[in-house]
Coordinates of C-alpha atoms and ligand atoms in Angstrom, one line a residue:
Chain S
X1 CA 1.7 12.4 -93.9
X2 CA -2.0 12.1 -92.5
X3 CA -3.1 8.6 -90.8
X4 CA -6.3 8.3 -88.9
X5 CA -7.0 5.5 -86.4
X6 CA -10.1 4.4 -85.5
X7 CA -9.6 2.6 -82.5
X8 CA -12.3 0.2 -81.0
X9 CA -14.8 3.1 -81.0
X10 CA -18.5 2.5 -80.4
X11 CA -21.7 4.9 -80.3
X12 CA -25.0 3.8 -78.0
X13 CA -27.7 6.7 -77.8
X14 CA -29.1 6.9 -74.5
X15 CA -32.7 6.0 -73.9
X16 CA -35.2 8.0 -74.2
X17 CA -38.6 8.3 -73.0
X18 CA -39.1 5.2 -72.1
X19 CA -37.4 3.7 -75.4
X20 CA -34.8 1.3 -74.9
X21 CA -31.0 2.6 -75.8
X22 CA -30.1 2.7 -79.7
X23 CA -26.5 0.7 -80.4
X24 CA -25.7 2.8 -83.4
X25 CA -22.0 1.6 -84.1
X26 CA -20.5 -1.4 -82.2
X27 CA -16.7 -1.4 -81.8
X28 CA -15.0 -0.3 -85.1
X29 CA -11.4 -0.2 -86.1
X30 CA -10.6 1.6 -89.2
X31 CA -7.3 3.0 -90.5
X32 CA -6.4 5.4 -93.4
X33 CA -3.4 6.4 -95.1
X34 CA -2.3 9.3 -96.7
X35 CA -3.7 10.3 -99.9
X36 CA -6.1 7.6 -99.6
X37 CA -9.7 7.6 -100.7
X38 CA -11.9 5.2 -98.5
X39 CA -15.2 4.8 -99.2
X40 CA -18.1 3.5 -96.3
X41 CA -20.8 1.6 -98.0
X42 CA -23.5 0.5 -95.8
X43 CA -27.5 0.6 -95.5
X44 CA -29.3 3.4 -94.3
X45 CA -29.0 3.7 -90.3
X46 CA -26.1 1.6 -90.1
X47 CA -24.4 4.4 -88.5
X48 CA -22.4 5.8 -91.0
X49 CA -23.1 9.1 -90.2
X50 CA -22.8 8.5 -86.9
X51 CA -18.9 7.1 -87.2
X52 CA -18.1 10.1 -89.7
X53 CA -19.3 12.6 -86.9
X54 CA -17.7 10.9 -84.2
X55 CA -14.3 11.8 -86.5
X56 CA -15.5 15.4 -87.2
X57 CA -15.5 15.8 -83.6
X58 CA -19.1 16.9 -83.7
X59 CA -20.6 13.6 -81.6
X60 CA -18.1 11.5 -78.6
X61 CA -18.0 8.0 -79.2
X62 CA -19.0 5.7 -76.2
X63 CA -15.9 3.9 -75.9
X64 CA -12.9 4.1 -78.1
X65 CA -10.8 6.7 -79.6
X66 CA -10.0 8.6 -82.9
X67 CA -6.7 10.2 -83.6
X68 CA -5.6 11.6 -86.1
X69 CA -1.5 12.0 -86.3
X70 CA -1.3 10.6 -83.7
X71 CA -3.1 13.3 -81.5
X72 CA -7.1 12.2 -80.1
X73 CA -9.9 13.8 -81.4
X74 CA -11.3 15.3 -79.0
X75 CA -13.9 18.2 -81.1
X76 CA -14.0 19.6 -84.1
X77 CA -11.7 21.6 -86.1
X78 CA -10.2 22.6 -89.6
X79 CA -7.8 19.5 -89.6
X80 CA -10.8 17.7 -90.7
X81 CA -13.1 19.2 -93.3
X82 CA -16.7 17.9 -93.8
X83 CA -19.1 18.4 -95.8
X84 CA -22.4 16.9 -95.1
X85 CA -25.7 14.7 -96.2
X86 CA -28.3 18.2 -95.9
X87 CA -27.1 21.7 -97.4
X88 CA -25.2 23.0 -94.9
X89 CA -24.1 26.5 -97.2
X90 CA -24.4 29.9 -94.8
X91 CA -27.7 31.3 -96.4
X92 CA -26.3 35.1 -95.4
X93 CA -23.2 34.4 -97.1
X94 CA -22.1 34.4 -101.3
X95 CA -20.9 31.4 -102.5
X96 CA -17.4 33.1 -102.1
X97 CA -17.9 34.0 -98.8
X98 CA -19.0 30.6 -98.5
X99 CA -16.2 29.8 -99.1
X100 CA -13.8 31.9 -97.8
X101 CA -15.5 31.0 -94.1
X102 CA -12.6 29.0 -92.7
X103 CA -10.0 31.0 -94.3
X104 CA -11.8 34.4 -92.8
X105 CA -12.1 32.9 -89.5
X106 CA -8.4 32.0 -89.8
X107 CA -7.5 35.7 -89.9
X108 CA -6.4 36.0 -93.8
X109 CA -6.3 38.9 -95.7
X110 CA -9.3 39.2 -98.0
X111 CA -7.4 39.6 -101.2
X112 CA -5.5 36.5 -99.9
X113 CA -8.8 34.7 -99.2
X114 CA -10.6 35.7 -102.3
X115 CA -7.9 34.7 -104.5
X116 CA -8.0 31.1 -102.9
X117 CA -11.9 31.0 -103.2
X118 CA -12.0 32.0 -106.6
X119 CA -9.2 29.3 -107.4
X120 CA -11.7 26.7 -105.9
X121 CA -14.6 28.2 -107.4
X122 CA -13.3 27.7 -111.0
X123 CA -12.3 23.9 -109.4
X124 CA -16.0 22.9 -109.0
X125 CA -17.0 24.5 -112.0
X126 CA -19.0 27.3 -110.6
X127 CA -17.2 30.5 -112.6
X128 CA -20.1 33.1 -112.6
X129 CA -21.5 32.3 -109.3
X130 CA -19.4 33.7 -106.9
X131 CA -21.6 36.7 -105.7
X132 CA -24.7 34.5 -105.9
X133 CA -26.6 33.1 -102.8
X134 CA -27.0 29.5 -101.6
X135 CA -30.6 30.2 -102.1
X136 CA -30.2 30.8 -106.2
X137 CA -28.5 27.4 -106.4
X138 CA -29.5 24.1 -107.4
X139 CA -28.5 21.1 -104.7
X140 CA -25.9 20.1 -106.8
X141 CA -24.2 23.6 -107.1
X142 CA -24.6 24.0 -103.2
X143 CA -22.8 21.0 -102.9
X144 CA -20.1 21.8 -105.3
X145 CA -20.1 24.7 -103.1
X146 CA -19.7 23.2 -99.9
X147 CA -16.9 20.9 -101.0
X148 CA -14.9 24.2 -102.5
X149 CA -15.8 25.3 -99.2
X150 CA -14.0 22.6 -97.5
X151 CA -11.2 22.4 -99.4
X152 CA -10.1 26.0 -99.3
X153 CA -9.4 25.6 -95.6
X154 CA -6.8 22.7 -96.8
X155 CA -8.1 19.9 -94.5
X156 CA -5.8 17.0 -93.4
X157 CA -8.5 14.8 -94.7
X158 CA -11.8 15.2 -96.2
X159 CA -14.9 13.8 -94.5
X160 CA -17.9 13.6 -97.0
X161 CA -21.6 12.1 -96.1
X162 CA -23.6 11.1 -99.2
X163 CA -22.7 14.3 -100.2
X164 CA -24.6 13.6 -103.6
X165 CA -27.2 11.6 -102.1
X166 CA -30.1 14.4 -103.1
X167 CA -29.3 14.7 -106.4
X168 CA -30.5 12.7 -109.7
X169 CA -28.2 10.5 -111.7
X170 CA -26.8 12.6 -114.3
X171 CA -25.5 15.2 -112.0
X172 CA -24.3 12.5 -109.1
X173 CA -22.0 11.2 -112.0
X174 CA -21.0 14.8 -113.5
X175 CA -19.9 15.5 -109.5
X176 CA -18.1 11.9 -108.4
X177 CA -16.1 13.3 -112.2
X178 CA -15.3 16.6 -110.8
X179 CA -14.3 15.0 -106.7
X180 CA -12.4 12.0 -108.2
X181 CA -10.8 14.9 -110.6
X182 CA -9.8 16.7 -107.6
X183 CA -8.3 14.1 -105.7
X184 CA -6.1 12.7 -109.0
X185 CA -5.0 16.1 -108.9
X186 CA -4.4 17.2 -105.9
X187 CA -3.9 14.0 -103.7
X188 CA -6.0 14.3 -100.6
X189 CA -7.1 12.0 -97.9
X190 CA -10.5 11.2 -98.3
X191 CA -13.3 8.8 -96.1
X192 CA -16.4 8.9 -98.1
X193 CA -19.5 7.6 -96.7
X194 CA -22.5 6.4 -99.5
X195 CA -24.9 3.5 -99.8
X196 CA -24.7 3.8 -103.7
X197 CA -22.7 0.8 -104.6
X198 CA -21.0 2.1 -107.8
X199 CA -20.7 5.8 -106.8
X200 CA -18.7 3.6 -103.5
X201 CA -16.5 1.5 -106.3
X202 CA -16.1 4.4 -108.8
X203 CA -14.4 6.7 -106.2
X204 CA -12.7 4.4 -103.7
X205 CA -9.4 2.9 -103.7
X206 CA -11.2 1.0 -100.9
X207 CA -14.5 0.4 -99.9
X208 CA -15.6 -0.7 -96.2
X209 CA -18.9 -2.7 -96.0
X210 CA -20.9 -1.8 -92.7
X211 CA -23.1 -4.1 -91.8
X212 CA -27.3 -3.2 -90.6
X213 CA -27.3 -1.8 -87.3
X214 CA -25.7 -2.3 -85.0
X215 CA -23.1 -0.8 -87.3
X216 CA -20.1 -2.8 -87.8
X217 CA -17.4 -3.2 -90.4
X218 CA -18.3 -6.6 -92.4
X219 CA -16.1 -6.3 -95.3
X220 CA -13.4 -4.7 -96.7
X221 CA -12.5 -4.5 -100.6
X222 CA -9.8 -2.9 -102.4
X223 CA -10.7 -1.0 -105.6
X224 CA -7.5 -1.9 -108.1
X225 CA -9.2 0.0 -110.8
X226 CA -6.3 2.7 -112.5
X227 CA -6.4 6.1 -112.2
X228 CA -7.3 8.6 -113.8
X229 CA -10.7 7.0 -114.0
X230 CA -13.1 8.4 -116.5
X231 CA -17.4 7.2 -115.9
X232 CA -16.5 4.4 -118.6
X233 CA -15.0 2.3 -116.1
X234 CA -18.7 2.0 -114.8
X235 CA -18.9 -0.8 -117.4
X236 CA -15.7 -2.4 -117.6
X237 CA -15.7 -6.2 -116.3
X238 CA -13.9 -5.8 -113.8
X239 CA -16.4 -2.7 -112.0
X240 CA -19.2 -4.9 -113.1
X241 CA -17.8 -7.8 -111.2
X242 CA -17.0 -5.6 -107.9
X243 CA -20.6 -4.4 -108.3
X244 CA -21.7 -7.5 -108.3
X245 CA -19.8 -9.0 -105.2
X246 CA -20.6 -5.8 -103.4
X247 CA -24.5 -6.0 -104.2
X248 CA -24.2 -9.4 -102.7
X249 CA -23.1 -8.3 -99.1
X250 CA -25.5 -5.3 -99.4
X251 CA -28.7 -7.1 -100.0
X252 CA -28.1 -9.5 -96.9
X253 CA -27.4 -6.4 -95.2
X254 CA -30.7 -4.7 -96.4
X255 CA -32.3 -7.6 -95.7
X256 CA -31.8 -7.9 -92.1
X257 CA -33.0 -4.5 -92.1
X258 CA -36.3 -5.3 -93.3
X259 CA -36.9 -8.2 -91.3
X260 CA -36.4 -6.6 -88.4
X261 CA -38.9 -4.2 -88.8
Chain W
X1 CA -59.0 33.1 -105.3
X2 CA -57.1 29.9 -104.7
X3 CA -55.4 29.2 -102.0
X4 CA -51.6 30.5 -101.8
X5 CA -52.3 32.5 -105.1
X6 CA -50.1 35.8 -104.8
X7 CA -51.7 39.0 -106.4
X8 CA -49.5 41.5 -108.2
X9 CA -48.1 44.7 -106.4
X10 CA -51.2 47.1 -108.3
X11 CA -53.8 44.3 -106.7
X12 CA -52.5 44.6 -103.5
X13 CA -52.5 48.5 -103.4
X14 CA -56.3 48.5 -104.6
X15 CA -57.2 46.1 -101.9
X16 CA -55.6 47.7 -99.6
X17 CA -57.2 51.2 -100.3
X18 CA -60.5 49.3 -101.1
X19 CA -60.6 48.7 -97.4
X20 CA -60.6 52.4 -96.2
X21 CA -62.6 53.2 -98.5
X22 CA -65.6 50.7 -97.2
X23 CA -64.6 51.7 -93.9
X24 CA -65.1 55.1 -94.4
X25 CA -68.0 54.9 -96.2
X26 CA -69.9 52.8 -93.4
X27 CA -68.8 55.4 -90.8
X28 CA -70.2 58.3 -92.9
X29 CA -73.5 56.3 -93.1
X30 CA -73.3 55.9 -89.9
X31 CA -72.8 59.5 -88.8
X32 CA -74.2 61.7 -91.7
X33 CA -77.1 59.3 -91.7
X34 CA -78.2 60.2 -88.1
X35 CA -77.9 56.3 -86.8
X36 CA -75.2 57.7 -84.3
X37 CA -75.1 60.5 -82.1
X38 CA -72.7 63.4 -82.8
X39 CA -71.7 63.3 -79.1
X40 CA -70.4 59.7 -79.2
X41 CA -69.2 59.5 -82.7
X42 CA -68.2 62.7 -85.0
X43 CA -68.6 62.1 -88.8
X44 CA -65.6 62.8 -90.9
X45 CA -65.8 65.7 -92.4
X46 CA -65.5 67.1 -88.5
X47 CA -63.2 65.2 -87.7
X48 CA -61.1 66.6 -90.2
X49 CA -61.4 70.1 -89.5
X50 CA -61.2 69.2 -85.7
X51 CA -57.8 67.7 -87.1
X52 CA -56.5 70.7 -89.0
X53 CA -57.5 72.8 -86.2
X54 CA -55.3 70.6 -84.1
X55 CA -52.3 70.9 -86.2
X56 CA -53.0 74.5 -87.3
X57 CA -54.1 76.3 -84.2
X58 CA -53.4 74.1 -81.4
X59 CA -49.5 73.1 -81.7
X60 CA -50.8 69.1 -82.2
X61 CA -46.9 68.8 -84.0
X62 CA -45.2 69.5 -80.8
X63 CA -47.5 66.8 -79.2
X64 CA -46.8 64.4 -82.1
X65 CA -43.0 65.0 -81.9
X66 CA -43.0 64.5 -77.9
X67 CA -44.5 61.4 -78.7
X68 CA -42.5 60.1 -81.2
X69 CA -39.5 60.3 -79.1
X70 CA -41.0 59.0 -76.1
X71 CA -41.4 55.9 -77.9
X72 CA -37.7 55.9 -80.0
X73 CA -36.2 56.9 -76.7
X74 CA -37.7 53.8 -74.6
X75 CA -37.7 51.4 -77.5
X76 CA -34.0 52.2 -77.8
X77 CA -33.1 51.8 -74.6
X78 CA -35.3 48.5 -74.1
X79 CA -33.5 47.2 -77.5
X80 CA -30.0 48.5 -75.8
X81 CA -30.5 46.1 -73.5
X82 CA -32.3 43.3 -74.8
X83 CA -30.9 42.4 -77.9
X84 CA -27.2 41.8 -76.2
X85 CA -28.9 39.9 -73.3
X86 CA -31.6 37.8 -75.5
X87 CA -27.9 37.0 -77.7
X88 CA -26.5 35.9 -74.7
X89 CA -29.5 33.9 -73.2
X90 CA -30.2 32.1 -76.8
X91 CA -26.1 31.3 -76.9
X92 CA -25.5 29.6 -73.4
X93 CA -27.5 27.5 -71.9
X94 CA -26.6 28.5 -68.3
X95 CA -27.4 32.2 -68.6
X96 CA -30.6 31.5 -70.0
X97 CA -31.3 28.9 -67.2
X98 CA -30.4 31.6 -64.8
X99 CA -32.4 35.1 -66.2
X100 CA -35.4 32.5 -68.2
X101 CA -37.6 32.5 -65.2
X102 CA -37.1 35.8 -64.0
X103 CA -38.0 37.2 -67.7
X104 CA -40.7 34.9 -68.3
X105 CA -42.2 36.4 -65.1
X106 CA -41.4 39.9 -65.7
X107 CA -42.7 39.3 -68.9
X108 CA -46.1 39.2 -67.7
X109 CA -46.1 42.3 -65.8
X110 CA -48.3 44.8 -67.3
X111 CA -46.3 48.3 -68.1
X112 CA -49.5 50.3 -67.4
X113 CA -49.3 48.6 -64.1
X114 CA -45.9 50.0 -63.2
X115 CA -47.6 53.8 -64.3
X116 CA -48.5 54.9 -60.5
X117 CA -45.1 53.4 -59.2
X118 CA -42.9 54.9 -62.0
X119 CA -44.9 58.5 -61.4
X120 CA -43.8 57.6 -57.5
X121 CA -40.1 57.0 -58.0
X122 CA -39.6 59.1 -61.7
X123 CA -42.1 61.8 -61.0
X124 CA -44.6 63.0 -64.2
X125 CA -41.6 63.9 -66.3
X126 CA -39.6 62.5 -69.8
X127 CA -38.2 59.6 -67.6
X128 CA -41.2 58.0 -66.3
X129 CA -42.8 57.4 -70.0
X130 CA -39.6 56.4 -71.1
X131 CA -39.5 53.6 -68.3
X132 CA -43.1 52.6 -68.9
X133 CA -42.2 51.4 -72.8
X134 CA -39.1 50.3 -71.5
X135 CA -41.0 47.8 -69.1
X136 CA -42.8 47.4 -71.3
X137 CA -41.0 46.2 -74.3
X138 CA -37.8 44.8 -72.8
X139 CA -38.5 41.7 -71.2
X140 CA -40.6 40.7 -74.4
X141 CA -37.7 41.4 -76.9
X142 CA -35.1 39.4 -74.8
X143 CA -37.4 36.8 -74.4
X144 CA -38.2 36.4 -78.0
X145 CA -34.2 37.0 -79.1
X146 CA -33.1 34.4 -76.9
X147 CA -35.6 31.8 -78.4
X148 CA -34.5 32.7 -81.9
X149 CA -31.0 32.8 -81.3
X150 CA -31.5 28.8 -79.5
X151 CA -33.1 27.7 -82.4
X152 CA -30.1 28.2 -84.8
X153 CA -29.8 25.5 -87.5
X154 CA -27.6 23.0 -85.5
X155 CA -25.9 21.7 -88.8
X156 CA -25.0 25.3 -89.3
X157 CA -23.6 25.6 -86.5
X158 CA -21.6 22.2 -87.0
X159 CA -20.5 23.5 -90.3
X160 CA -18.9 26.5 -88.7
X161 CA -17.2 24.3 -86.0
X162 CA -16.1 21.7 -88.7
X163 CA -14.2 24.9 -90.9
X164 CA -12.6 25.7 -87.7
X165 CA -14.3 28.4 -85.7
X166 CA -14.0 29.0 -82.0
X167 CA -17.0 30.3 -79.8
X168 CA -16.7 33.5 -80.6
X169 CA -16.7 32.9 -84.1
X170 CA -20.0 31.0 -83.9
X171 CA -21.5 33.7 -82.2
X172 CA -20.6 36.4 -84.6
X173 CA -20.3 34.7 -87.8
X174 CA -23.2 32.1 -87.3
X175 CA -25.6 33.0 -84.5
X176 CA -26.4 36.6 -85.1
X177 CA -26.0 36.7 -89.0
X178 CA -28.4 33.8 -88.8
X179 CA -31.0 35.2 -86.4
X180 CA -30.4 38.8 -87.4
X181 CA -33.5 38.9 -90.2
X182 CA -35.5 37.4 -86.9
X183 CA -34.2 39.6 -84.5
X184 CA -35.0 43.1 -86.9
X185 CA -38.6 41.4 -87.1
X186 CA -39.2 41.3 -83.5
X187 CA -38.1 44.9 -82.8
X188 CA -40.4 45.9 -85.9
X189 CA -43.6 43.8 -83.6
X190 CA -42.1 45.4 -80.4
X191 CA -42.2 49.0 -81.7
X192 CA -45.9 48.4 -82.6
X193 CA -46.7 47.0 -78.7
X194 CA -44.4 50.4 -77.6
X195 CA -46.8 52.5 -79.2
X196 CA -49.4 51.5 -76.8
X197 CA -47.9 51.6 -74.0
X198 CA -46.8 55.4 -74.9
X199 CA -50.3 56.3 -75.4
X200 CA -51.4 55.1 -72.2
X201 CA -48.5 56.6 -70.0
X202 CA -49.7 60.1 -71.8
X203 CA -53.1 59.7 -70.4
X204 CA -52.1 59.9 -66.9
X205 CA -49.9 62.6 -65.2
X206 CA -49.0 64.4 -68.6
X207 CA -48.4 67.6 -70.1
X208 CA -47.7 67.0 -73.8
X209 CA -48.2 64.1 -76.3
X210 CA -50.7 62.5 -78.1
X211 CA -52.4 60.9 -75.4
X212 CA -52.5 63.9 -73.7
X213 CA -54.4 65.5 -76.3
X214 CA -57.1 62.7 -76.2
X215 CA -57.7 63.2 -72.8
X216 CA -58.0 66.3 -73.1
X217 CA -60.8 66.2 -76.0
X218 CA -62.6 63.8 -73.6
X219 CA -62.7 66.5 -71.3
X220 CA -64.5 68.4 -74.0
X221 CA -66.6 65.5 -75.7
X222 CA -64.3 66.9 -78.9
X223 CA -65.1 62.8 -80.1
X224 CA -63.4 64.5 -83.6
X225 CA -60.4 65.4 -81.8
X226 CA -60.0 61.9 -80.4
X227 CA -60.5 60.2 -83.5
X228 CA -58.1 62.3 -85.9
X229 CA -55.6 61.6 -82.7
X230 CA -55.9 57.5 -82.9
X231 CA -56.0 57.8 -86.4
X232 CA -52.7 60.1 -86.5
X233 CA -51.4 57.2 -84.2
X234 CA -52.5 54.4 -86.8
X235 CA -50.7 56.5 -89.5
X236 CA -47.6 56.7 -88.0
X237 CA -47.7 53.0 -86.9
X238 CA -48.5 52.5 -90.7
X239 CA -45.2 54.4 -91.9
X240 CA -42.7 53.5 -89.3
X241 CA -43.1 49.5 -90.0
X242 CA -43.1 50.5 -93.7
X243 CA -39.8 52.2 -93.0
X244 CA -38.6 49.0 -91.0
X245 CA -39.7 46.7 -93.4
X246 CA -37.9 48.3 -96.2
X247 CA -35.3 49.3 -94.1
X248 CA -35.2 44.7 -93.6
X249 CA -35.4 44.0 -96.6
X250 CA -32.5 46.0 -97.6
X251 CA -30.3 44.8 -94.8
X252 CA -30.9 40.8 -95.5
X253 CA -30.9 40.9 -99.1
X254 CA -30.1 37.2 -99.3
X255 CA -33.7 36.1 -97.8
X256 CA -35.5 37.5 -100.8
X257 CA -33.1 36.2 -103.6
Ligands
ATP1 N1 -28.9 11.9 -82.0 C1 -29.4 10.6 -82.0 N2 -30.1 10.2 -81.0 C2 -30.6 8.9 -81.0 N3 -30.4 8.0 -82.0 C3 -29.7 8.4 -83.0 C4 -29.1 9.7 -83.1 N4 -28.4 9.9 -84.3 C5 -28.6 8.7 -84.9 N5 -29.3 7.8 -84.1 C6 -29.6 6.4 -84.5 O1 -28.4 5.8 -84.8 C7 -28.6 4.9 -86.0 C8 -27.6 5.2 -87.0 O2 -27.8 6.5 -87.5 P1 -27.0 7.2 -88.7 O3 -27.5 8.5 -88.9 O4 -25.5 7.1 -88.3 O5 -27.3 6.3 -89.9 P2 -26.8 6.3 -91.4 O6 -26.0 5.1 -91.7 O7 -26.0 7.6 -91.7 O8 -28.1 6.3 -92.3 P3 -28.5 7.1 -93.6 O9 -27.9 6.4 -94.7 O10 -30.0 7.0 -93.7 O11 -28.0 8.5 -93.5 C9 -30.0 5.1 -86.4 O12 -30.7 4.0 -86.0 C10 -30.5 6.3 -85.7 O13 -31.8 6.2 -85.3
MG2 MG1 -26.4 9.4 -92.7

């Protein structure tokens, strides 16, 4: 059983020559279940990054906490896997090395690790790349690559940041396929950040509306679409109606953005 | 020619030799054609009998050899050192905030400055040159190491920390594979500063080496001598970052894919 709680956590940035302190996340509570898949849908600098770092470990919140089992978060480590909005693959390494990082750094065998990479490797559809470098990859295969690579350390739950956000239609839908695939499959928990309305619908069984900074959870909506979903649903009534709710607290969102500036 | 544009391989060679062979056609012009003086400036063909003479009748190998060790022995030593400590310094912040100023100031120090000291404490002998490119390289690799090693992709890093490694993991498995391309580069630029430094400890106080030999010849006004002996240097320079480029490229495949 995996349940996160975030509790009352908030980020501010200190100031900065002379620049007045950013409030990047006010005070956010936010729980997930077990095998859930949650989905943060929010306009850019809304601080969506900044709340799925503050779980990684990788940034402290201001106030608040995170735990995870019940134990705080207190920095980074394999419980929580990540994969993140910029390539992030070790350029030195194959995509099965890749791979096999956290397993290595774990201390297990190689035939153990490379049997568990090349498992993953056939998951993500990347049979025939294993000995290639991040550098003979297109975005989307580093990406596939970088969620194998996540995976294979077994994560208690799966922290993703517009992981497809660089990549053009066709292959953002082939990929949300091949995640949502992996999580019918093998049941994982999963928080999702994205400010692509129906790639948020399409993989959620929730989606969590931040509002324009300061970040702040405005809405939430549960997803009852069935699983297994195939990319049909995308024009079912029922996703079309979602969509059109959630483009409605977007664009007031997006809006406040712009008038700000 | 537009900007960018690469040539092929057989284009570069050609250019390449194209060069030498303007440059040695303007010093032949110069020299055969009487606008120089044969005492400040020998013309080539002397200068390569003065060089086979060298090598045939005056033992210039030995000197070549001596030389060539000087400057793997101190480089080594200098790289012994430094690339550990520049690791160390570009990993935590508080060692480098400690040695930074120290090295940045040492830094600056010019080896051939230290030559009269070194002679006082090391005497004339194998130690002292080795010290003097030792001085002089050392500070300059650590320096440079250190800076590499600090500017390690941060989201790297954070990868690493997020698939669960520990310090020590991040040092071995993120911060040296990932500055170790940078790190060969700057001993490759650091063996070519070496060289100089070799030269010059040769000219004072020695018995044996290259520089040696050129000060020597200037004894004699041999000005052939002299120039097959910075030429011979040039050569070597040539071929020994050829080696370590090569040697590079086949260590860190994955830049080049
Ligand atoms: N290290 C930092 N120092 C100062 N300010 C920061 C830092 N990181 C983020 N911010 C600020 O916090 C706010 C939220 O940033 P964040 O990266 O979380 O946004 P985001 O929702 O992920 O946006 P995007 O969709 O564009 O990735 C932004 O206004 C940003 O300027
Ligand atoms: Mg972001």
């Amino acid at each position: 059983m995996t349940i996160l709680k975030v509790e009352q956590v908030s980020r501010t940035f200190p100031a900065r020559h002379g620049n007045a302190p950013t409030k990047a996340l006010e005070p956010t509570d936010l729980v997930i279940g077990n095998n859930d898949f949650v989905t943060i849908l929010g306009p850019s600098g809304c601080g969506k990054s900044t709340l799925l770092r503050i779980v990684a470990g990788l940034d402290r919140p201001t106030s608040g906490r995170v735990t995870l089992d019940g134990r705080e978060v207190t920095g980074p480590g394999a419980d929580r896997g990540m994969v993140f909005q910029s390539y992030t693959l070790f350029p030195w390494l194959t995509v099965r090395e890749n791979i096999a990082f956290g397993l290595r750094e774990r201390g297990v065998s190689e035939a153990e690790r490379n049997k568990i990479a090349d498992a993953f490797i056939r998951q993500v559809g990347l049979s025939g790349f294993e000995n290639h470098w991040p550098k003979q990859l297109s975005g989307g295969m580093q990406q596939r690559t970088a969620i194998a690579r996540a995976l294979a350390n077994d994560p208690k739950i799966l922290l993703l940041d517009e992981p497809f956000g660089a990549l053009d239609n066709q292959t953002r839908a082939l990929m949300q396929e091949m995640l949502l695939g992996i999580w019918e499959r093998d049941q994982k928990t999963v928080l999702f950040v994205t400010h692509d309305i129906e790639e948020a619908i399409f993989l959620g069984s929730r989606v969590i509306v931040m509002s324009a900074r300061p970040g702040r959870i405005k809405a939430e909506i549960t997803v009852d679409l069935p699983h297994p979903r195939s990319y049909k649903i995308k024009t079912t009534p029922e996703f079309v109606q979602l969509k059109e709710r959630l483009v409605e607290e977007i664009r007031t969102e997006a809006l406040k953005v712009t008038e700000h500036a | 020619m537009r900007p960018l544009d690469p040539v092929t391989s057989k284009q570069r060679v050609a250019y390449g030799l194209a060069f030498f062979v303007v440059f040695v056609a303007l010093w032949s012009w110069a020299t055969f054609g009487g606008y120089v003086s044969k005492t400040f400036l020998a013309n080539p063909l002397t200068m390569v009998q003065e060089g086979y003479d060298l090598l045939a009748k005056q033992g210039f190998i030995y000197d070549i050899g001596m030389t060539i060790w000087r400057v793997v022995g101190g480089f080594a030593l200098a790289a012994i050192i430094a690339v550990p400590l520049g690791v160390l310094m570009g990993a935590y912040k508080p060692v480098e905030a400690f040695l930074e100023p120290f090295v940045s100031f040492a830094r600056y120090l010019p080896a051939s400055a230290f030559i009269p000291l070194l002679i006082l404490w090391a005497g004339i002998g194998e130690l002292q040159k080795l010290l003097v490119i030792f001085i002089g390289s050392v500070f300059q690799v650590i320096l440079m190491i250190a800076v590499t090693v600090g500017a390690t992709r941060r989201d790297l890093v954070e990868a690493a920390y997020t698939l669960g490694a520990k310090d020590r993991g991040i040092i071995r498995r993120v911060l040296l594979p990932s500055s170790a391309p940078e790190i060969a580069e700057i001993l490759r630029l650091v063996l070519g500063w070496a060289w100089t430094y070799v030269i010059v400890a040769e000219l004072i106080g020695s018995s044996s080496g290259i520089g040696h030999m050129i000060t020597d010849s200037q004894a004699l006004l041999n000005t052939g001598q002299i120039i097959f002996g910075i030429i011979v240097i040039g050569l070597i320079g040539l071929l020994s970052d050829f080696m370590f480029k090569a040697f590079n490229a086949w260590l860190f495949p994955w830049r080049l894919a």
